[in-house]
Amino acid sequence: MSNIDWAVLICTLVAVVVYGVFIGRGQKSNASYLKADSKMPWYIVLIGIMATQASAITFLSAPGQAYTDGMRFVQYYFGLPLAMIVICITFIPIFQRLNVYTAYEYLENRFDKKTRVLTSLLFLFSRGLSTGISIYAPSIILASVLNWNIYLTNVLTGGILLIYTYVGGAKAIAHTQKLQFLIILGTMAFAGYLLIQDMPGGIGFKDALYLAGKSGKLNVITTEFDWKDKYNIWSGLIGGFFLALSYFGTDQSQVGRYITAKDNTNAKMGLLLNGLVKIPMQFAILLIGALLFAFFSLKPAPVYFNERSYENLKEAQPEQAAVFEREHRQLQVKFNAESKEILQLKETHSPQLAKAIEDFKDTQTQVKALHGRVEEAINHSNYNAEKTDTNYIFLYFVKNTLPVGMIGLLFAVIFLASWGSISAALNSLATCSLKDVHLIFSKEMPDEQTELKYSRLHTLAWGIFSIAIAMFATQMGSLIEAVNVLGSLFYGPILGIFLVAFYFKKINGTNVFVSAILSEITVIAIYQLDIVSFLWLNVIGAAAVILFSAIGLLFNRKLV
Amino acid sequence: MDKQLKNWTLWYLLLAIALVLQIILYYWFTKFWA
């Protein structure tokens, strides 16, 4: 990176931290520190919800996902708007009426203390680990691309945000998320514009879409049903609905955002608008990936986008790398020529177009096969904890194509996206560990000032814990994938507990408590058997709690 | 209260319709560029 890029990166990050500390200063009560005094307008709630969900990986991985697998990933969000409606009808009125700090507080009101603590512990366990991974995931990419030390990068990704999160709590988080999200969206939109402007051979937007479409990258809707297929319209609508319902309705990192709203109306507005804009936003990010494919159809792509991993392979196995490079060069020349030919034939409406497209697709298959062999060689040699180079595709374009200044800004975007979601996660973890565990088992209720001090200490402790997990993750290798699906292992049973609470008034605390434990065991067993894609685990977990609770109810009645 | 409930029902309905329209649009997009 040039000096200007460094300056842009550092100034952007410092500005956000200073702004966060400034706006969050002078916290005097726990209601202010943990819930921003419940005074936030709908647009802050909306941005908070979106910034919490969109981590750095969203902006790095999604374009790469579209580049390799096409845009069908967007279907993952199809159930989200429907979940927003259910949350507005059922969850928000109850949370607002009870004026809760955590979603799990309601469960004590509805069932008993043990159900509240169990559900909160399930959340703390899964969110605590996944926050550590959400520090590690962008850090490993930044460390690789910028040649930084991974441990130092973990501290930069997970540590600096602690300054404003510790000082200013929910208010600082909400306002910095607003600033972060505006910078992120503006920069991504400008990067997309530059990508279209810089298309090789001066081809336009329509031609780029044509190439991406013929390569199967614009496959937004796929209707074939398969239990093990992650992204099709059915898993997106049904599995995605349950996932979104669990995530937005029962995950404190999201509940903690909309309970900061000043009233029911502002909370509902924030959630409904999230349901409206989330899919188009994700579509736009994925479209960048599809356009990147068109870009590299006309201009040689590298043998492997994760350059550091490839350099390691090259050093260890120079002969093998030379074979890969020779094959890659030949294929790229052929692929680039065929792409140009297709565009020319399209212009003249030539009858040879269909044949040219077939050849283009054949070459694309060969390019993919060669990439698979390179990937296998790299993974076999275990040079890098990451198994694919999907997350590096967009950054390769950024680093090698974008003008000075924009590169620094794009790297700042990665940090800001991480900070937005991690700070909200830390706030939610601190709220739950304090309110649902610490104070529940505490013999004396602390005064306002002591409670505020505890909140800050819990925030700091969770920050240190998450960084420690990120440090440990460098040694974990393939375990990281297991941690990524961790959310879906716990979300189903947690959602099931809430659904029973809302809709099955005759079921009591002990019944749902036992059912939740049985359901958790069932979900873990099904995950181990590997018979369904992880999205379906949310549906199964929720359904299992309802089913076990219903059986428990029948059993109790018979005993009576 | 009833008026407020009816208003929200309208917003929920509009969001559901927006989802259906988007799916139709994306389906057309997929077919058009395939």
PDB file of C-alpha atoms in Angstrom, chain A residues 78 81 85 88-89 209-210 213-214 218 220-221 268 272 276 279-280 283, chain B residues 4 8 11-13 15-16 18-19 22-23 26-27 29-30 32-34:
ATOM      1  CA  PHE A  78     -35.613 -14.611   1.235  1.00  0.00           C
ATOM      2  CA  PRO A  81     -38.734 -10.111   5.410  1.00  0.00           C
ATOM      3  CA  ILE A  85     -43.241  -9.327  10.111  1.00  0.00           C
ATOM      4  CA  CYS A  88     -43.063  -7.025  14.716  1.00  0.00           C
ATOM      5  CA  ILE A  89     -46.349  -8.776  15.528  1.00  0.00           C
ATOM      6  CA  LEU A 209     -23.647  -8.969 -17.456  1.00  0.00           C
ATOM      7  CA  TYR A 210     -23.891 -10.990 -20.673  1.00  0.00           C
ATOM      8  CA  GLY A 213     -24.876 -14.660 -17.324  1.00  0.00           C
ATOM      9  CA  LYS A 214     -23.465 -17.092 -19.880  1.00  0.00           C
ATOM     10  CA  LEU A 218     -26.369 -14.628 -12.520  1.00  0.00           C
ATOM     11  CA  VAL A 220     -30.147 -15.610  -8.511  1.00  0.00           C
ATOM     12  CA  ILE A 221     -33.075 -18.065  -8.329  1.00  0.00           C
ATOM     13  CA  LYS A 268     -41.002  -1.837  14.039  1.00  0.00           C
ATOM     14  CA  LEU A 272     -39.573  -3.650   8.504  1.00  0.00           C
ATOM     15  CA  LEU A 276     -37.182  -4.251   2.568  1.00  0.00           C
ATOM     16  CA  ILE A 279     -32.146  -8.435  -0.145  1.00  0.00           C
ATOM     17  CA  PRO A 280     -31.380  -5.632  -2.663  1.00  0.00           C
ATOM     18  CA  PHE A 283     -27.939  -8.551  -4.434  1.00  0.00           C
TER      19      PHE A 283
ATOM     20  CA  GLN B   4     -52.943   1.584  14.524  1.00  0.00           C
ATOM     21  CA  TRP B   8     -49.367  -1.978  10.645  1.00  0.00           C
ATOM     22  CA  TRP B  11     -47.218  -2.300   6.134  1.00  0.00           C
ATOM     23  CA  TYR B  12     -46.797  -6.042   6.709  1.00  0.00           C
ATOM     24  CA  LEU B  13     -48.810  -6.736   3.586  1.00  0.00           C
ATOM     25  CA  LEU B  15     -43.501  -5.900   2.726  1.00  0.00           C
ATOM     26  CA  ALA B  16     -44.804  -9.365   1.767  1.00  0.00           C
ATOM     27  CA  ALA B  18     -42.408  -6.406  -2.091  1.00  0.00           C
ATOM     28  CA  LEU B  19     -40.809  -9.805  -1.390  1.00  0.00           C
ATOM     29  CA  GLN B  22     -38.519  -9.122  -5.880  1.00  0.00           C
ATOM     30  CA  ILE B  23     -38.591 -12.915  -6.314  1.00  0.00           C
ATOM     31  CA  TYR B  26     -34.901 -12.004  -9.749  1.00  0.00           C
ATOM     32  CA  TYR B  27     -36.466 -15.005 -11.507  1.00  0.00           C
ATOM     33  CA  PHE B  29     -33.248 -11.642 -14.223  1.00  0.00           C
ATOM     34  CA  THR B  30     -31.944 -15.229 -13.945  1.00  0.00           C
ATOM     35  CA  PHE B  32     -32.999 -13.275 -19.074  1.00  0.00           C
ATOM     36  CA  TRP B  33     -29.218 -13.477 -18.634  1.00  0.00           C
ATOM     37  CA  ALA B  34     -28.899 -17.305 -18.630  1.00  0.00           C
TER      38      ALA B  34
END
